[in-house]
mmCIF file of C-alpha atoms in Angstrom:
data_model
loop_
_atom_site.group_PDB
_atom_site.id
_atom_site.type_symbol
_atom_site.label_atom_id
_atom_site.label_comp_id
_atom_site.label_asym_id
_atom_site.label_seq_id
_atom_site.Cartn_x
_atom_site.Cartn_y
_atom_site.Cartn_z
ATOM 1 C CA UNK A 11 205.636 163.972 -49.732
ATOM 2 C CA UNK A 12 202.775 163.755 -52.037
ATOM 3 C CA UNK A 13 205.159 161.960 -54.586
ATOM 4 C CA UNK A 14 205.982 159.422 -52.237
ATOM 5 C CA UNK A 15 202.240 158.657 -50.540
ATOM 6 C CA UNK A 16 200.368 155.848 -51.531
ATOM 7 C CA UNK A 17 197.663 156.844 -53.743
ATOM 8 C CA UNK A 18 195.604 153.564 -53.398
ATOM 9 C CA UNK A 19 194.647 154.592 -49.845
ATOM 10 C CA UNK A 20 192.647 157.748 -51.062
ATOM 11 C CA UNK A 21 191.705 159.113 -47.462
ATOM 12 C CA UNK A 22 195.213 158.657 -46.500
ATOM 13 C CA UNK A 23 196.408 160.170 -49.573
ATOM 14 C CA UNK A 24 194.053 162.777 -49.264
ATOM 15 C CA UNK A 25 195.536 163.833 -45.207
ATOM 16 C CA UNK A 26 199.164 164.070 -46.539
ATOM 17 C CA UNK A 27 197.707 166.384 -50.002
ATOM 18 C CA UNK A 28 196.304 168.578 -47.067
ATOM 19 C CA UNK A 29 199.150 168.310 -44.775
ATOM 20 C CA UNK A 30 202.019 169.378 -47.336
ATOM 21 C CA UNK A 31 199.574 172.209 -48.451
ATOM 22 C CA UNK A 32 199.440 173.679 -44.951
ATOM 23 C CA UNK A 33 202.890 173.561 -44.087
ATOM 24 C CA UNK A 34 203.853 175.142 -47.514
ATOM 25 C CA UNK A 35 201.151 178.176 -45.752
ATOM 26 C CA UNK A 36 203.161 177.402 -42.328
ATOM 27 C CA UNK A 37 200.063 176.582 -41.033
ATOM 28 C CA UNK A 38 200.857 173.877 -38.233
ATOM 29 C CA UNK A 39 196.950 172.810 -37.403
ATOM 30 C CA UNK A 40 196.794 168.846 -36.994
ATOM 31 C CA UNK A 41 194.497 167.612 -40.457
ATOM 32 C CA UNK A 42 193.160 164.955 -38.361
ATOM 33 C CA UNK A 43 191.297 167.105 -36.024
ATOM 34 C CA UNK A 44 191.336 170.761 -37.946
ATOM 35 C CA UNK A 45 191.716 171.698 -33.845
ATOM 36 C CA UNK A 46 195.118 171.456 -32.694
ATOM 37 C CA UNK A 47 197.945 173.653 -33.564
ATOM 38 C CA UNK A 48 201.498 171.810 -33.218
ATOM 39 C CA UNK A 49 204.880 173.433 -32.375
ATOM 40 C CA UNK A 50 208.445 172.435 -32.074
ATOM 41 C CA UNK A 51 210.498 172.967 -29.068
ATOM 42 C CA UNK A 52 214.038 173.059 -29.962
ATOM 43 C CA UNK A 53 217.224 173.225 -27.513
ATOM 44 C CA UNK A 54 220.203 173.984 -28.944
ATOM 45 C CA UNK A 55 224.253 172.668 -28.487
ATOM 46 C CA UNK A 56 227.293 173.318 -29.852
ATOM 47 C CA UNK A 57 229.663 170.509 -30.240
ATOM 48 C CA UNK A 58 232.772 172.980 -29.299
ATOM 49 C CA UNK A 59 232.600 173.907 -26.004
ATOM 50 C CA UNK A 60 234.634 177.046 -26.712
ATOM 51 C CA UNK A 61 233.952 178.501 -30.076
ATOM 52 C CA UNK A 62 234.107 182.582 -30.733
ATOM 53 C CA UNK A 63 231.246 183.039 -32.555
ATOM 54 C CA UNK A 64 229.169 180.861 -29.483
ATOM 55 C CA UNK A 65 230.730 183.363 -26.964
ATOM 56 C CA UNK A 66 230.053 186.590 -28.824
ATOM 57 C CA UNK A 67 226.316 185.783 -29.948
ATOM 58 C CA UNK A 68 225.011 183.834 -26.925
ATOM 59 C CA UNK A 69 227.578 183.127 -23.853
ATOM 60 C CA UNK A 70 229.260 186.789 -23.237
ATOM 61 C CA UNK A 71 230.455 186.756 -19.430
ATOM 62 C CA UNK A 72 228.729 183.306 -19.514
ATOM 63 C CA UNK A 73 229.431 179.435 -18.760
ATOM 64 C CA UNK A 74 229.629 176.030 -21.580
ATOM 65 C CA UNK A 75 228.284 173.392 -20.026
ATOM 66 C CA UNK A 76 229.964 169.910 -21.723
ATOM 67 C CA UNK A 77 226.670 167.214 -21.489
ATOM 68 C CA UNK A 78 227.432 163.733 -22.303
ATOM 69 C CA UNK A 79 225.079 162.397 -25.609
ATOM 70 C CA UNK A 80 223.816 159.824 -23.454
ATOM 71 C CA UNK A 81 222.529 161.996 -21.093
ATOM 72 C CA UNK A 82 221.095 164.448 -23.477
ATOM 73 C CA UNK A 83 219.167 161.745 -25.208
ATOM 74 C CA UNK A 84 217.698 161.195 -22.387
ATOM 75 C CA UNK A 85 216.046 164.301 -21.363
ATOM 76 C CA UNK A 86 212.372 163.733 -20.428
ATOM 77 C CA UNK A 87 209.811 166.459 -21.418
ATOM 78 C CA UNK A 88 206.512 167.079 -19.744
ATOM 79 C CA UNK A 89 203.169 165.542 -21.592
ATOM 80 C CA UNK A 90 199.380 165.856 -20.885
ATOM 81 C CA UNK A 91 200.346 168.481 -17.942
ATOM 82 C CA UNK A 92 196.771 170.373 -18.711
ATOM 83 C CA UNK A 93 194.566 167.380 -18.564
ATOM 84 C CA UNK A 94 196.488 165.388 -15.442
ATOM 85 C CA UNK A 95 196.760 168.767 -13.362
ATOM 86 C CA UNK A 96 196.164 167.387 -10.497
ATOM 87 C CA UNK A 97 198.011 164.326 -10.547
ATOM 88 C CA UNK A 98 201.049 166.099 -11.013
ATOM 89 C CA UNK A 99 202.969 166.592 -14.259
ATOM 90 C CA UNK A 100 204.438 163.726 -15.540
ATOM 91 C CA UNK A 101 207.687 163.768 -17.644
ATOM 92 C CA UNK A 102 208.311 161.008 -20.288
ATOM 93 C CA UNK A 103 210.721 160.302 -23.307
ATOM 94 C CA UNK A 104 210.130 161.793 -26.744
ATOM 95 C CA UNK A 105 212.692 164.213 -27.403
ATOM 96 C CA UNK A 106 214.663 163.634 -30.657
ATOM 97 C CA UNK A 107 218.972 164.879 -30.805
ATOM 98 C CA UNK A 108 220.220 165.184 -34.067
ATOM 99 C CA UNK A 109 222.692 167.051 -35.712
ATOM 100 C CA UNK A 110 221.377 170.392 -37.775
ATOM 101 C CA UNK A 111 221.230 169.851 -41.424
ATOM 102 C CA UNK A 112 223.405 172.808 -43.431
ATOM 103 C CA UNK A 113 222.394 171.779 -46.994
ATOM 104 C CA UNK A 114 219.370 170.291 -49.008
ATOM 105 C CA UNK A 115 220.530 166.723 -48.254
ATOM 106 C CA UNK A 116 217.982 164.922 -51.149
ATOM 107 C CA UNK A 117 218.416 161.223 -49.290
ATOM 108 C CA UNK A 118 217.779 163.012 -45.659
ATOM 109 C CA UNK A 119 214.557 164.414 -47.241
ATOM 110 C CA UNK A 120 213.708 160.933 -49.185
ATOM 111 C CA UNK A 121 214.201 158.760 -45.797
ATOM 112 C CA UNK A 122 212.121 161.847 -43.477
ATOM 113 C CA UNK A 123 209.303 162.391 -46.115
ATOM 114 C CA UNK A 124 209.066 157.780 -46.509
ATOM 115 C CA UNK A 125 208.554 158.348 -42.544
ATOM 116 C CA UNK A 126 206.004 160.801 -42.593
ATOM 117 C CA UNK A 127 203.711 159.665 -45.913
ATOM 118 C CA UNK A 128 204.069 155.774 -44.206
ATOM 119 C CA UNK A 129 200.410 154.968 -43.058
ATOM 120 C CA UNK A 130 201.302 153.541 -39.692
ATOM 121 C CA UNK A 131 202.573 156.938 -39.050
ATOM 122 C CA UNK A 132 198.997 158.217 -39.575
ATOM 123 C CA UNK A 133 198.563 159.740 -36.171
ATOM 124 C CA UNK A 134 202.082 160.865 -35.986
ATOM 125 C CA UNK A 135 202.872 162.545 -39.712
ATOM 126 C CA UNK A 136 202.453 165.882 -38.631
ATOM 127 C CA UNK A 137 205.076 165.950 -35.514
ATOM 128 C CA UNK A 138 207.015 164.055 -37.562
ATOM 129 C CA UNK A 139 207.160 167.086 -40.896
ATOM 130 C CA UNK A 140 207.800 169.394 -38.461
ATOM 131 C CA UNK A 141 210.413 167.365 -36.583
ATOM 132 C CA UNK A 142 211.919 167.387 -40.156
ATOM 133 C CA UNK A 143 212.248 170.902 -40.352
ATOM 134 C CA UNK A 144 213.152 171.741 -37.180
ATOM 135 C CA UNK A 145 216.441 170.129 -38.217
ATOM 136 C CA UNK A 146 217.342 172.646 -40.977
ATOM 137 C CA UNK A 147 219.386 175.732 -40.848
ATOM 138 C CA UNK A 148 221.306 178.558 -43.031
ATOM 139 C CA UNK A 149 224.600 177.466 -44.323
ATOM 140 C CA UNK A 150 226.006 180.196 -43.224
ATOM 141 C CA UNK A 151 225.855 178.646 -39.379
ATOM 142 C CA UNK A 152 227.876 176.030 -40.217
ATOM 143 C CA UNK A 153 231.360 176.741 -37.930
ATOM 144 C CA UNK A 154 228.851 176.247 -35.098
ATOM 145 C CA UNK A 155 228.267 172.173 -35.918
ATOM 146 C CA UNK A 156 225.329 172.246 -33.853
ATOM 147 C CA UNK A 157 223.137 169.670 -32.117
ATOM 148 C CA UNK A 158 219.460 169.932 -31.485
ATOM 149 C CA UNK A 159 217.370 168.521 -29.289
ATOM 150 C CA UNK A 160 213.600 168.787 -30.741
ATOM 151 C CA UNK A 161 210.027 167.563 -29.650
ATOM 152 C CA UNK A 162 206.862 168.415 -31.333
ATOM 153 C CA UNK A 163 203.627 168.467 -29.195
ATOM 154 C CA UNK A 164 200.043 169.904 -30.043
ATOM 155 C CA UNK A 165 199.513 172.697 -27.662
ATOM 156 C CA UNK A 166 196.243 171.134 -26.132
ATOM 157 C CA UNK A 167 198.672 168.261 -25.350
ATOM 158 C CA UNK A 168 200.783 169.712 -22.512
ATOM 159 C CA UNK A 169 200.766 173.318 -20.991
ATOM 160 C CA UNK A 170 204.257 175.164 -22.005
ATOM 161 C CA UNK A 171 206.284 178.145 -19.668
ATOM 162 C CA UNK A 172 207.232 181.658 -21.013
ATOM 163 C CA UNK A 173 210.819 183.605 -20.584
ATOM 164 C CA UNK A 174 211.683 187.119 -22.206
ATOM 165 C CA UNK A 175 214.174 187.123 -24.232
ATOM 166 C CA UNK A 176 217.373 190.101 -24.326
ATOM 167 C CA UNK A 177 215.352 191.557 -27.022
ATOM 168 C CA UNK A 178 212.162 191.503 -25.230
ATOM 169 C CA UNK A 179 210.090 188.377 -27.179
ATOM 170 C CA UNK A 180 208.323 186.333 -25.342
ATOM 171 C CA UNK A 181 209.154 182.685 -25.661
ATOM 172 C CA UNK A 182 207.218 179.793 -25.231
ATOM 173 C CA UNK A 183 209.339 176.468 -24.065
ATOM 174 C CA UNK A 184 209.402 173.531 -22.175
ATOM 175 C CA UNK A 185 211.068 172.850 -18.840
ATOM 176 C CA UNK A 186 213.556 169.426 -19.298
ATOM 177 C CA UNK A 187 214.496 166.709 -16.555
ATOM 178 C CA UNK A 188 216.743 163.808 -17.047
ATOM 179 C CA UNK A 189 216.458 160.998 -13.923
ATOM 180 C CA UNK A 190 218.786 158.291 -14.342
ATOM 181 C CA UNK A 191 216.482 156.165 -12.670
ATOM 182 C CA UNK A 192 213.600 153.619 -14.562
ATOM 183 C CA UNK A 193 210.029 155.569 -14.524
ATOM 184 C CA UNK A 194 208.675 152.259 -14.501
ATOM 185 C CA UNK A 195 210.302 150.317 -11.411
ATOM 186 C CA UNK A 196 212.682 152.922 -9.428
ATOM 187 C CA UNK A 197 213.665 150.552 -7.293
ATOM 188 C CA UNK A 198 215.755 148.725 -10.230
ATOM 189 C CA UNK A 199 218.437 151.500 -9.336
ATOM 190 C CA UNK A 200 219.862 153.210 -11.727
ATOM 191 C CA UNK A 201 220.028 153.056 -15.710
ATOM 192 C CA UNK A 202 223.302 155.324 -16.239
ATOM 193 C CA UNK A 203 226.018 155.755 -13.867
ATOM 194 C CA UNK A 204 228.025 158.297 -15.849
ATOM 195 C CA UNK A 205 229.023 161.861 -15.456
ATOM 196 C CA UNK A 206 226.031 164.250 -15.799
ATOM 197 C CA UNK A 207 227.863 166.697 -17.158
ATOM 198 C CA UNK A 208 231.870 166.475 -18.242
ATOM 199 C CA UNK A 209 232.962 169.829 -18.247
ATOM 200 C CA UNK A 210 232.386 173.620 -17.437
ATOM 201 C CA UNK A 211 233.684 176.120 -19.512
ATOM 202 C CA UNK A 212 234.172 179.703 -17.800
ATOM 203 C CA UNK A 213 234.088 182.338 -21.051
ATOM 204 C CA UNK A 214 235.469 185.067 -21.875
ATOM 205 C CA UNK A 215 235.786 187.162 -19.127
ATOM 206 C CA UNK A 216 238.504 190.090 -17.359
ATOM 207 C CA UNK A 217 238.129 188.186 -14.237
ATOM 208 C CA UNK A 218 237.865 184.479 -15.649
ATOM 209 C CA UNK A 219 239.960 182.711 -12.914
ATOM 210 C CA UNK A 220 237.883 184.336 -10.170
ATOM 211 C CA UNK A 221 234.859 182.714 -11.882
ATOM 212 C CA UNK A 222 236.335 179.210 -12.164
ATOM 213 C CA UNK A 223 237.431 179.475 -8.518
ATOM 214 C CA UNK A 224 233.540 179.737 -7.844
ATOM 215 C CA UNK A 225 232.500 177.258 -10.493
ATOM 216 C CA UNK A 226 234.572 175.265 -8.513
ATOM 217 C CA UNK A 227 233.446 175.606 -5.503
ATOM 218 C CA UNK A 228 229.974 175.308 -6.280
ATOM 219 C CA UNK A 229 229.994 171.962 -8.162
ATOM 220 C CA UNK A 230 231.811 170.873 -5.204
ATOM 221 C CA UNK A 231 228.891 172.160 -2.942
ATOM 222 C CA UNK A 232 226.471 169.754 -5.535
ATOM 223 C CA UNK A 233 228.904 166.640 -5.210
ATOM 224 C CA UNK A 234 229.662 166.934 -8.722
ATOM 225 C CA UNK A 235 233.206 166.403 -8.414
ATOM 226 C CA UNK A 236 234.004 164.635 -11.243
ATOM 227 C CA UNK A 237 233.283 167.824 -13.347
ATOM 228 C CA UNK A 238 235.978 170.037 -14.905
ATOM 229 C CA UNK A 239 236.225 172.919 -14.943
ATOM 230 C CA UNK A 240 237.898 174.593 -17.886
ATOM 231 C CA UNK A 241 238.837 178.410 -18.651
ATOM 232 C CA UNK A 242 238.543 179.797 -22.132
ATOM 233 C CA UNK A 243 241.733 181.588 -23.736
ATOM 234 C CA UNK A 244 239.762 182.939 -26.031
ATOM 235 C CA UNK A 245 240.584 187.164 -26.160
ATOM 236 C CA UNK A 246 237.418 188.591 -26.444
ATOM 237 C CA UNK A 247 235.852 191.407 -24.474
ATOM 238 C CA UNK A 248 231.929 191.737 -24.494
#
């Protein structure tokens, strides 16, 4: 970054010296107000809906849901839940979905670092660096050809939930809502008639048909009747 940044503008030069130095520290605290601390909220997807590894490190005895990119794209996050408490929380756009980067990719990192050094992304150059890296991940991941869907926020900026993980962290994250409707005019009706959701994958499993029988049943239930429901052949036992 600080080879690409304009050195004319010297305060602007100046924030990007400082904000390179404290990510190199992984210190995530906004330059431009030495006050707010900025994290990335990532959500993770596979683009096989019935991969071993998938099964055997996250899904065991589980369900694949199969989302349509259109509908993941448009996943609404909540913003500025703290300061509009009692207005309700509204949920707006934001959220990026790109595929993970494996490698060093040196014209990925040219065209992310232009974005982030470019002065009319001032305001915006640290959720943009982290953004960046949120996008990066061991090689040796690769089989899983994952998708992630990422949004950076400064924690004064919207109140987040907790979950405990299997191995007992505690987890900060952000809940997601997708309306097909216009936030703007809802009575234009709605902006995507598609399938929600293609597909349900029932895992590996010693009573898998039993489970599809009720996946079944309760998409039916929802009126999502459209959806498949698919059974995995995969032989694994968890």
């Amino acid at each position: 970054m600080r080879d690409l940044v304009d050195r004319s503008d010297a305060d602007h030069a100046k924030l990007i010296d400082e904000l390179a130095e404290r990510i190199g520290e992984g210190n995530f605290l906004d330059p431009e107000d030495n006050a707010t601390t900025h994290s990335a909220y990532v959500t993770s997807f596979c683009k096989e809906p019935d991969l071993l590894s998938q099964w055997r490190g996250y899904g065991a005895n589980g369900y694949s849901i199969e989302f349509p990119t259109e509908v993941l794209r448009n996943f609404l996050v909540p913003v500025m839940e703290q300061a509009l408490a009692n207005f309700g929380t509204p949920f707006l756009g934001g959220a990026e979905l790109a595929p993970v980067q494996y490698k060093v990719d040196e014209s990925f990192i040219q065209r992310q670092a232009r974005k982030i050094v470019d002065p009319e992304n001032r305001p915006s150059a640290l959720r943009l660096a982290l953004e960046c890296l949120a996008q990066f991940k061991h090689p040796s991941f690769e089989e899983e050809q994952e998708w992630r869907l990422f949004v950076s926020l400064g924690e004064t900026f919207t109140r987040c939930l907790f979950r405990v993980s299997v191995q007992g962290m505690l987890i900060p994250y952000l809940p997601l809502r997708f309306t097909p409707y216009s936030l703007k005019d809802p009575d234009k009706g709605p902006l995507y008639k598609g399938l929600i959701s293609k597909s349900v994958w029932v895992g590996p499993s010693p009573d898998r048909q039993l489970r599809a029988v009720s996946v079944k049943r309760m998409l039916r239930q929802l009126s999502f009747n459209d959806v498949e429901v698919e059974i995995s052949e995969t032989p694994f036992r968890s």
